[in-house]
XYZ file of C-alpha atoms in Angstrom:
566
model
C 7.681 61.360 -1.079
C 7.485 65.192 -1.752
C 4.298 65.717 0.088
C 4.556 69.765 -0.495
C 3.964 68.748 -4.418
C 0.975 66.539 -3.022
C -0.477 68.942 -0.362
C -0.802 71.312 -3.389
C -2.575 69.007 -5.707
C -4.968 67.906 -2.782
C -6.007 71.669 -2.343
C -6.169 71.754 -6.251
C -3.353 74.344 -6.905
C -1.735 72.006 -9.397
C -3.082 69.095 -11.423
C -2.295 66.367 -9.854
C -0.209 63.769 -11.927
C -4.152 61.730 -12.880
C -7.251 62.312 -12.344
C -10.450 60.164 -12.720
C -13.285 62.262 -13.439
C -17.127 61.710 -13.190
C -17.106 58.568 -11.427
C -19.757 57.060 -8.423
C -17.777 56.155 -5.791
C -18.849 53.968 -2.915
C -17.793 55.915 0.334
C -16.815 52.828 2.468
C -16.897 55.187 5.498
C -20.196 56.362 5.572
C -22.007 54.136 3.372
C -22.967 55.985 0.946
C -21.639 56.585 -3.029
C -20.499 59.905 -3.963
C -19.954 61.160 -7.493
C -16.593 62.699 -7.935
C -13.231 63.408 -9.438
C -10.465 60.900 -7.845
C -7.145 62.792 -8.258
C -3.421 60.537 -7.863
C -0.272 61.743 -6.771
C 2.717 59.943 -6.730
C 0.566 56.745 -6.657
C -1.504 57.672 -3.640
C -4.903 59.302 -3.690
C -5.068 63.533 -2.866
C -8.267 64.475 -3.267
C -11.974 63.181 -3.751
C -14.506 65.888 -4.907
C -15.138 68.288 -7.874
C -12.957 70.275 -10.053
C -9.732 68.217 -9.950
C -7.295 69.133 -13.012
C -4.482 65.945 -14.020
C -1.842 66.105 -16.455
C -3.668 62.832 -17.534
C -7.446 62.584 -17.089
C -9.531 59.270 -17.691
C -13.528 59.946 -18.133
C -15.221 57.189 -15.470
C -18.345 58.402 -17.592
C -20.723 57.319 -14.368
C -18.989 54.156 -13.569
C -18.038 52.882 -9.878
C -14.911 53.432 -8.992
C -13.836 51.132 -5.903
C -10.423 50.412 -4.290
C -8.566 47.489 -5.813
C -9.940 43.959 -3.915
C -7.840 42.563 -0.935
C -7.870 38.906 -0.718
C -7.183 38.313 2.876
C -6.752 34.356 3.371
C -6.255 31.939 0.296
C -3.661 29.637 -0.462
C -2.133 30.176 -4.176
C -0.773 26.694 -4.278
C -3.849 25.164 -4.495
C -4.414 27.402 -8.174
C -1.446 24.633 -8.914
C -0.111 28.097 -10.671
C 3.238 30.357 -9.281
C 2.468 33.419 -8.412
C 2.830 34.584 -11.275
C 0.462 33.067 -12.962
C -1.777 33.412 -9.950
C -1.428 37.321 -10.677
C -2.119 36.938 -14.297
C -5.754 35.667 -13.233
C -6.664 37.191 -10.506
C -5.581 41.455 -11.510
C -8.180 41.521 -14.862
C -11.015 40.752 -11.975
C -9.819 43.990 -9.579
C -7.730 41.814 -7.087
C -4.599 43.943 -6.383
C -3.271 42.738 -2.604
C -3.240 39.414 -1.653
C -2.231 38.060 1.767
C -1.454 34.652 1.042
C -0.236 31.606 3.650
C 2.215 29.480 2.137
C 1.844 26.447 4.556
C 1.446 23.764 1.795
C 5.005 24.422 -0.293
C 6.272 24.808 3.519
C 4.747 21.452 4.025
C 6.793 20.008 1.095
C 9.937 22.054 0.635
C 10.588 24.058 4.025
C 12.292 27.087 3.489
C 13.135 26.618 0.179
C 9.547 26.443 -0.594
C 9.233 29.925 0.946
C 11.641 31.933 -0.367
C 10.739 30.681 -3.886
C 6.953 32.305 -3.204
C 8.844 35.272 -2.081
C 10.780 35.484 -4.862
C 8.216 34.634 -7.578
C 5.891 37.260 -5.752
C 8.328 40.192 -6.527
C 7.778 42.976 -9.664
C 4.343 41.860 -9.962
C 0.978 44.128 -10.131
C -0.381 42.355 -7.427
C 0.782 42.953 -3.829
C 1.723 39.394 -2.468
C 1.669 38.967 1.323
C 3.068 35.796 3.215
C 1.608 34.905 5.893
C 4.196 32.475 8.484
C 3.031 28.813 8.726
C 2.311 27.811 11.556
C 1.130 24.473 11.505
C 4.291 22.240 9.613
C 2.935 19.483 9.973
C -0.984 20.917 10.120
C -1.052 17.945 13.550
C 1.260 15.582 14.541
C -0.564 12.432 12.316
C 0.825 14.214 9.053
C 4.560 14.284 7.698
C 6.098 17.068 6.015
C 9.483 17.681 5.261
C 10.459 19.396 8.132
C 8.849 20.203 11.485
C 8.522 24.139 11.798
C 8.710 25.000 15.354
C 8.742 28.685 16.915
C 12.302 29.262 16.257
C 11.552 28.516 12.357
C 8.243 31.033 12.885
C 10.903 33.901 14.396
C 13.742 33.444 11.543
C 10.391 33.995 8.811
C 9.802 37.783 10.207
C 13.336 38.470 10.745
C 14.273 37.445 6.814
C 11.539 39.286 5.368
C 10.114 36.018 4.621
C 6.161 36.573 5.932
C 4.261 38.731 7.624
C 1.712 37.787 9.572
C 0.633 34.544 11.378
C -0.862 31.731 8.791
C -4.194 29.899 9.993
C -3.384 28.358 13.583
C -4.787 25.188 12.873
C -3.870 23.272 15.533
C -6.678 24.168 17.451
C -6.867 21.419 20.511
C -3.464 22.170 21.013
C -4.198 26.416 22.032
C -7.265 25.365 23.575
C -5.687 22.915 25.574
C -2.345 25.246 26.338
C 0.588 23.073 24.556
C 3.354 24.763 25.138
C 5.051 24.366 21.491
C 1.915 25.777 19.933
C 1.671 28.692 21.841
C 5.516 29.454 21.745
C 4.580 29.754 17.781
C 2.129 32.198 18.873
C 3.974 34.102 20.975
C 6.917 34.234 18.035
C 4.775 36.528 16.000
C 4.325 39.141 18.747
C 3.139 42.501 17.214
C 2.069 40.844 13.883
C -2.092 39.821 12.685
C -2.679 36.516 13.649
C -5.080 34.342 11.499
C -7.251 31.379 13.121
C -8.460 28.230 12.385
C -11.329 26.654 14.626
C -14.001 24.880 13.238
C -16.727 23.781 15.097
C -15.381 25.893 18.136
C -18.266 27.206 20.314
C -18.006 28.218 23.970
C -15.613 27.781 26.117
C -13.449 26.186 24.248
C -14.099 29.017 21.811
C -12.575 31.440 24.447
C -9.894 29.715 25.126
C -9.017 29.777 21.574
C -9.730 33.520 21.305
C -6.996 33.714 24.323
C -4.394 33.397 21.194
C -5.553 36.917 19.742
C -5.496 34.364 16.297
C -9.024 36.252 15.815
C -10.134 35.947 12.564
C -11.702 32.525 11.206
C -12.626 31.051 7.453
C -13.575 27.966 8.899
C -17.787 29.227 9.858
C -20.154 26.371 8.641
C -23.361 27.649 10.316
C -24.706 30.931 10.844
C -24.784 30.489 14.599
C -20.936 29.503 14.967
C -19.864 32.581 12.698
C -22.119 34.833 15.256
C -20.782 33.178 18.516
C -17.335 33.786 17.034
C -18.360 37.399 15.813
C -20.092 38.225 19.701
C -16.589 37.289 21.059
C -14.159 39.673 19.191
C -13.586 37.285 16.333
C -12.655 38.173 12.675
C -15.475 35.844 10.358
C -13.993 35.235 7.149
C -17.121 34.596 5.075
C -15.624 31.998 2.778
C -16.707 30.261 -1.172
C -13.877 28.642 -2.052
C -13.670 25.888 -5.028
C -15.278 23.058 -2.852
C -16.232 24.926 0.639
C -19.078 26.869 -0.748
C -20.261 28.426 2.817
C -21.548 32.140 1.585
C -24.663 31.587 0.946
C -25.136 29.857 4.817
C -23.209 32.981 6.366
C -24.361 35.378 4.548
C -27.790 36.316 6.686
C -25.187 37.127 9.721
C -24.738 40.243 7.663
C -27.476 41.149 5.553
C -29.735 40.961 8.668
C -27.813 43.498 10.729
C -25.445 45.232 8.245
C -23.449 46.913 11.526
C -21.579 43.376 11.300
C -20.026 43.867 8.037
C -17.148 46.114 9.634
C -15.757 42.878 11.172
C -16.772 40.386 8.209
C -14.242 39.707 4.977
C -14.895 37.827 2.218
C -12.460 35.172 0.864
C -11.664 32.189 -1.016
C -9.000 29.859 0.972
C -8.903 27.819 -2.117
C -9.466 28.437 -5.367
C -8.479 26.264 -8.843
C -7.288 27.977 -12.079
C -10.575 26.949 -13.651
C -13.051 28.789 -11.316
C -10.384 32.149 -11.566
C -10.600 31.723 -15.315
C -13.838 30.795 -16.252
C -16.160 32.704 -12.652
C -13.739 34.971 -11.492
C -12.216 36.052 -8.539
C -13.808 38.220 -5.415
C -15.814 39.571 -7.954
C -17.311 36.187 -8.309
C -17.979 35.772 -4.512
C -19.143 39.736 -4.433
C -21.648 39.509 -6.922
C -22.960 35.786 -4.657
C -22.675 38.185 -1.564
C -24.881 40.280 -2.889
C -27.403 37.711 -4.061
C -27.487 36.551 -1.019
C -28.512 39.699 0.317
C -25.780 41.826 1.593
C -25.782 45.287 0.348
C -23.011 46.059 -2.224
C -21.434 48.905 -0.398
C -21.008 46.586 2.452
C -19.509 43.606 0.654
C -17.238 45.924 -1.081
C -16.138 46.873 2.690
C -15.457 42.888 2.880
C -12.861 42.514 0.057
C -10.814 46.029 1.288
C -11.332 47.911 3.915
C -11.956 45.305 6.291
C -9.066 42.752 5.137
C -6.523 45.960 5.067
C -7.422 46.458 8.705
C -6.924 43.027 9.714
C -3.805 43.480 8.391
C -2.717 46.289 9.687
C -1.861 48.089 6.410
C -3.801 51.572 7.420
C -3.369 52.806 3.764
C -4.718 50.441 1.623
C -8.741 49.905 1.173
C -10.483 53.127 0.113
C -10.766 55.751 -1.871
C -9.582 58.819 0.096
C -6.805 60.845 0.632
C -3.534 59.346 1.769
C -4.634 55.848 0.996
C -2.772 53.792 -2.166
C -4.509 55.033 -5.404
C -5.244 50.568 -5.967
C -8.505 50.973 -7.903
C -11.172 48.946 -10.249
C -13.731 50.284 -12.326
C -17.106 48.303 -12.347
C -20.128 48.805 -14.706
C -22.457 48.634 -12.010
C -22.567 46.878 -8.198
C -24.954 44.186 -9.319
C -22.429 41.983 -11.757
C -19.071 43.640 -10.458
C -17.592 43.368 -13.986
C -14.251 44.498 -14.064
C -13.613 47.797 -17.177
C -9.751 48.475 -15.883
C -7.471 48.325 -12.917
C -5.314 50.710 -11.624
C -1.844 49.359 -9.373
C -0.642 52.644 -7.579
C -2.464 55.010 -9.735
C -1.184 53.182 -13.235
C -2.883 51.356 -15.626
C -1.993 47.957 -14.041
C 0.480 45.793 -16.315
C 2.638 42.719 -16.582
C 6.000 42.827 -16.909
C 7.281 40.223 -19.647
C 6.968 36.719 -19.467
C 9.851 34.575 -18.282
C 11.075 31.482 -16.229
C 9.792 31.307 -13.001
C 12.034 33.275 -9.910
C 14.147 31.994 -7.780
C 17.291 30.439 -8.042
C 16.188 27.102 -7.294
C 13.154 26.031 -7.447
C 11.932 23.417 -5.164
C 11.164 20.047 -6.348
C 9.238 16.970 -6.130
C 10.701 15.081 -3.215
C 10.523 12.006 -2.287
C 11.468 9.844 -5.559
C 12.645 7.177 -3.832
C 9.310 6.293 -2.034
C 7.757 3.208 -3.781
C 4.232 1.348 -3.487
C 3.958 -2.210 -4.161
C 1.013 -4.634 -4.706
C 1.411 -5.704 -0.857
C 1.649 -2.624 0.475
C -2.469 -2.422 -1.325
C -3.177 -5.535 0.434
C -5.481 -5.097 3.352
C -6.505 -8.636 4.901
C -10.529 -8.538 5.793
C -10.988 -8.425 9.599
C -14.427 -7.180 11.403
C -15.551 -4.215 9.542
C -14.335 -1.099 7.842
C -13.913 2.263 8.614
C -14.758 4.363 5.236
C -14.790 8.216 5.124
C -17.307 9.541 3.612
C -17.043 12.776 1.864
C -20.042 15.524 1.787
C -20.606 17.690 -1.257
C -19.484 21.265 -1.202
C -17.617 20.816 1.958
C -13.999 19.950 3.323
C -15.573 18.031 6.178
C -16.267 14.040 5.919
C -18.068 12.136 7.876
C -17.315 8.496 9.324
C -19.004 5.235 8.463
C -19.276 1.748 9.604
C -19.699 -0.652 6.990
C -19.349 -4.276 5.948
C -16.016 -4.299 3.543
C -16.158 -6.234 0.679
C -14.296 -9.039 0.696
C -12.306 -11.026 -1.952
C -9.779 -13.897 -1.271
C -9.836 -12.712 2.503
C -9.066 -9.448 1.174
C -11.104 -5.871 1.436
C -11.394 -4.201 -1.946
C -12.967 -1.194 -3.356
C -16.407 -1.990 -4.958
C -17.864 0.200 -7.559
C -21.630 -0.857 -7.162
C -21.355 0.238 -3.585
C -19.315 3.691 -4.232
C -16.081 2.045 -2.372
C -12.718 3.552 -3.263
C -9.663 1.814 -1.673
C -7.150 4.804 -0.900
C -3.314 4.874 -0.129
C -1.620 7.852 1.268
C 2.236 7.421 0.353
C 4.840 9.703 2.423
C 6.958 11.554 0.060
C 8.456 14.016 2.194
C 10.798 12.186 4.249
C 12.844 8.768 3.896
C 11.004 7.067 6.706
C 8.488 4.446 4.669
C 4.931 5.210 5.469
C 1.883 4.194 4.184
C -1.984 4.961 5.220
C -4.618 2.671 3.670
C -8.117 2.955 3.941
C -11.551 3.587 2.049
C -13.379 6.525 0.580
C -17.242 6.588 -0.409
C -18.618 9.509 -2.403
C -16.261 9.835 -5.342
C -18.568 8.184 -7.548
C -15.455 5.772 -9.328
C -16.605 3.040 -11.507
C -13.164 1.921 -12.835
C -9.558 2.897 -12.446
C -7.691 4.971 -10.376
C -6.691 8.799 -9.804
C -3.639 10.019 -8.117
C -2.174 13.375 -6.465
C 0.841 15.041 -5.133
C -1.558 17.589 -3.954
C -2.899 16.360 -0.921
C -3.589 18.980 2.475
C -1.797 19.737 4.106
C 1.197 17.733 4.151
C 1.228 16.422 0.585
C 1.947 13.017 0.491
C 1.436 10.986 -2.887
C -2.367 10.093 -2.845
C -4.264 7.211 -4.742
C -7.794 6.050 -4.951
C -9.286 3.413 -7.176
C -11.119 0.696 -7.863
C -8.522 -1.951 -8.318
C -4.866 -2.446 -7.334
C -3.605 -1.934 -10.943
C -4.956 1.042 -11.710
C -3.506 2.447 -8.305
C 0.071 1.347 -8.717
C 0.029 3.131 -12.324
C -1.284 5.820 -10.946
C 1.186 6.297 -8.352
C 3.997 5.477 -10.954
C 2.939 8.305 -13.137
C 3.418 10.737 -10.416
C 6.288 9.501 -8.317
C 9.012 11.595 -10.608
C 7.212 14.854 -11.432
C 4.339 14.832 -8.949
C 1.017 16.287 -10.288
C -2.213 14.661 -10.797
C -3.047 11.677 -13.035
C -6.167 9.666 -14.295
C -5.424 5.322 -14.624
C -7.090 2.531 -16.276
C -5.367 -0.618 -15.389
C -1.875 -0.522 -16.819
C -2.366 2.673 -18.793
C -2.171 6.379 -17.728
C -5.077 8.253 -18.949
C -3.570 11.740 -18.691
C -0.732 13.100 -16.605
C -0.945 16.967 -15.585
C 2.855 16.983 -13.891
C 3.130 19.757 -11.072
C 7.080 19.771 -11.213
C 7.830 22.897 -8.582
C 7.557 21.347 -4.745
C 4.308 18.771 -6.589
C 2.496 21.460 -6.269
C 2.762 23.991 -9.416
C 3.136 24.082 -12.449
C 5.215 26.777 -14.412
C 2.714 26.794 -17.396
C 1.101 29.857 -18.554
C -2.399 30.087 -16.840
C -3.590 28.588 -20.441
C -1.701 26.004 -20.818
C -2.417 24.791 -17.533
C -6.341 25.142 -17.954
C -5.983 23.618 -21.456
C -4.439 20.275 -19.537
C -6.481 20.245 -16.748
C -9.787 19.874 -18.774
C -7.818 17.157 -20.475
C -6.697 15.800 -16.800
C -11.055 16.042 -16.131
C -12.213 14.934 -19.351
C -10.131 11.833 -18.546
C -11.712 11.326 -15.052
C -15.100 11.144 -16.145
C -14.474 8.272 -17.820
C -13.374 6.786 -14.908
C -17.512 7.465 -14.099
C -16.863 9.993 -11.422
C -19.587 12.620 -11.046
C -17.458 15.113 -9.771
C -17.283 17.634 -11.289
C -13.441 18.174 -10.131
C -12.629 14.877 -7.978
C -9.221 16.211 -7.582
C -9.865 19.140 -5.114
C -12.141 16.056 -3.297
C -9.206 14.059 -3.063
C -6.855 17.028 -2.025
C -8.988 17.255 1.285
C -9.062 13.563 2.242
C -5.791 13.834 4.008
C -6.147 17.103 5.773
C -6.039 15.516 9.326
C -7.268 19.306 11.019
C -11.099 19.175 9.411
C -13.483 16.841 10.835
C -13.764 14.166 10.957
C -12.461 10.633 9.527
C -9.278 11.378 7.436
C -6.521 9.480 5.772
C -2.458 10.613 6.105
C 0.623 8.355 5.829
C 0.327 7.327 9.454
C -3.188 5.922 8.694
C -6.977 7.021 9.694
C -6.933 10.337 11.365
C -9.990 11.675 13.861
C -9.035 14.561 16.108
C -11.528 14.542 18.127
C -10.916 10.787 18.580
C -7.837 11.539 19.869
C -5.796 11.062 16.834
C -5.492 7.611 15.266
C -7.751 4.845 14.927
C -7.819 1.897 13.767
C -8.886 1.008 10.094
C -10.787 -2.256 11.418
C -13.521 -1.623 13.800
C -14.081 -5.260 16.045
């Protein structure tokens, strides 16, 4: 970097190599937006004010000019897209960094899993950040391929791997001082740490915050998000594809906007179709600011903040020395993207072409099989069901009378009742959790997924045994997601790379997935994607009642219980 050549077009001596002229720029600072001339050297910013001359000029013409959007916690996997194609989505809506944790291809495929997001994240527009899982399995009632313990955490920073600590999810185990967890903690020494706590209030709150894994997505209710805020904690204000928790949060900031310097804005999980069709964090700016937070502040949210967090000092604004990462918005109402600029470039693609990495990871688990007895569940007392909750990750438990045929329980569409299998794929050891879902709205048939948090396992729910077994046939080989009727496959969406992602152009993929949806409804689900639903049935570190290969899951019942109740 020949900062004599920059220092010069800073003090305007020389035209700097571009210069954006007459735009409004939000001063993330001070507040306030300033109209000016943005001049780029050498792909970082030199000067903000008036009279810049560049050997190329663009004409903002009054436009707002704002530094490219950080996201700073999602999970790309769950866009069922590479990176890649992740990229191709998210860069025409501003994003240009993303910090990204990997946990559920590490779930599936280990290291291999890793270091093919590493490689698929290189030569792209978009900065792509790994963050170290550190939850493989997410708690010890899920199976993934290989148990990640703080040695695995270590070897991740010293390859180049990740940066950064993923979501510390195990939660009871920090606050209660297990030594394994908090030897992963202590493995990323020197590096961000990202939390996990939901619910956490208190003392046990404290405890948690002990970790220095300060920052948190997991807020349901305005007063946990302040408690955490009060006690040094990153809140990660978060409307994701089913967690839609913005517009509850949102008054912790709009009522005192001093509390936006510690607040971010992210998505966790997003699908292809919500990127494509609502956008990115322009989508959850343009909420933000519905909801009442003023735009200068939830443009603080999505970069400045999230580059701080992060501990990447040059990324975030617009001012000199920082990376010239921009967008250009009509106005700070809608947020709509006009262009993006990737180190002071028009921001481009490079061509098309097979996924990278040497090997990418595959579908394990093809031996794993499900039978019609492995369905049968013989009726005894009454049932534990979990019952899911609209818009949210959480589920609730529920006591009810099963219904019974033959001296069998079996799913009953009249009453909602889904019979659900969770099938471990990961592994050779046989495993198989059974139990009942209410809320997916099922009349008929069946629906299965390789994609199931955090651990993956093959999951089926349905209405009859058939229709369950077909389901799971369909995606036993090339994983994905599938829609049964009896002895016939509705539509198959394969996910081929770890059952998680396809390698699809982003249109191709959205073109099947409506297909894949299209296919559901006639099932006579509601939803209006049952998928993601089903994706968050096994994820054994959300309250409360879930469902993983080792059975019914409740943390804060200790673990495992019982899918009878006496």
């Amino acid at each position: 970097m020949d900062y004599r050549k920059l220092t010069s077009q800073a003090r305007g001596a020389n035209p700097a190599d571009c210069v954006i002229k007459n735009a409004k720029v939000p001063n993330l600072f001070s507040g306030e937006i300033e109209e000016a001339d943005v001049a780029v050297g050498d792909g970082l910013i030199v000067g903000v004010g008036a009279g810049y001359r560049g050997r190329e000029e663009f004409d903002a013409a009054g436009k707002f000019l704002v530094p490219g959007f950080i996201e700073a916690h999602c999970h790309i996997e769950s866009t069922m897209l590479t990176p890649r194609g992740f990229a191709e989505l998210v860069l025409p809506h501003g994003t240009t960094t993303v910090f990204a944790d990997p946990h559920e291809i590490a779930n599936t495929s280990s290291f291999e899993g890793l270091r093919f997001m590493r490689e698929a994240s290189e030569g792209l527009p978009v900065d792509i950040y790994l963050n170290a899982p550190s939850c493989v399995p997410a708690s010890p009632f899920e199976t993934p391929r290989e148990i990640l313990e703080a040695d695995a955490i270590a070897r991740m920073f010293s390859e180049g791997t990740c940066r950064g600590l993923g979501e510390m999810m195990n939660y009871p185990g920090v606050v209660g001082g297990d030594r394994d967890t908090w030897e992963k903690i202590l493995a990323s020494r020197g590096q961000p740490r990202n939390g996990h706590a939901p619910c956490l209030r208190g003392k046990d709150l404290n405890a948690y915050l002990l970790s220095r894994c300060n920052s948190d997505h997991e807020c349901s209710s305005y007063e946990e998000a302040l408690d955490k805020l009060r006690r040094g904690c990153w809140v990660m204000l978060r409307q994701g594809a089913t967690e839609h928790n913005l517009a509850a949060l949102a008054p912790l900031v709009a009522e005192d906007e001093r509390r936006a310097s510690r607040c971010m804005l992210v998505s966790d999980d997003l699908t292809a179709a919500v990127l494509h069709d609502e956008g990115h964090l322009d989508r959850i700016l343009r909420l933000a600011v519905k909801n009442g937070i003023s735009p200068v502040s939830a443009l603080r949210m999505v970069t400045l903040n999230p580059a701080e967090f992060n501990r990447i000092y040059d990324l975030g604004a617009i001012a000199p020395g920082y990376r010239a990462d921009m967008a250009l918005l009509d106005n700070l109402e809608d947020f709509n993207v006009l262009r993006v600029w990737k180190n002071g470039r028009a921001a481009e693609f490079p061509r098309r072409g097979s996924p990278r990495g040497a090997n990418l990871p595959g579908v394990s688990g093809n031996g794993c099989t499900l039978t019609a007895d492995d369905l049968r569940i013989p009726a005894r007392g009454r049932l534990r069901v979990i019952e899911t909750v609209p818009g949210e990750v959480i589920t609730r438990e529920r006591i009810v009378d099963g219904a019974a045929v033959d001296g069998e329980f079996t799913a009953c569409p009249s009453r909602d009742l889904a019979k659900m299998a969770v099938v471990n794929r990961n592994t050779a050891q046989r495993r198989i959790g059974r139990g009942f879902v209410t809320g997916l709205g099922l009349r008929r048939g069946a629906l299965g997924s390789s994609v199931a948090h955090d651990a993956h396992n093959f999951s089926v729910v349905g209405m009859d045994d058939q229709s369950m077994l077909t389901a799971f046939a369909a995606i036993r080989e090339k994983g994905g997601l599938v829609a049964a009727d009896g002895n016939e496959v509705l539509f198959h969406l394969p996910l081929p790379i770890a059952g998680l992602m396809s390698d699809l152009p982003p249109e191709e993929l959205l073109r099947d997935f409506s297909r894949l949806l299209d296919a559901a409804k006639r099932l006579g689900t509601p939803l209006p994607n049952p998928f993601m639903v089903l994706s968050f049935l096994s994820l054994s570190v959300i309250p409360s009642l879930k469902l993983t290969d080792r059975g019914y899951v409740d943390l804060a019942q200790g673990g495992l219980v019982p899918l009878g109740v006496q």
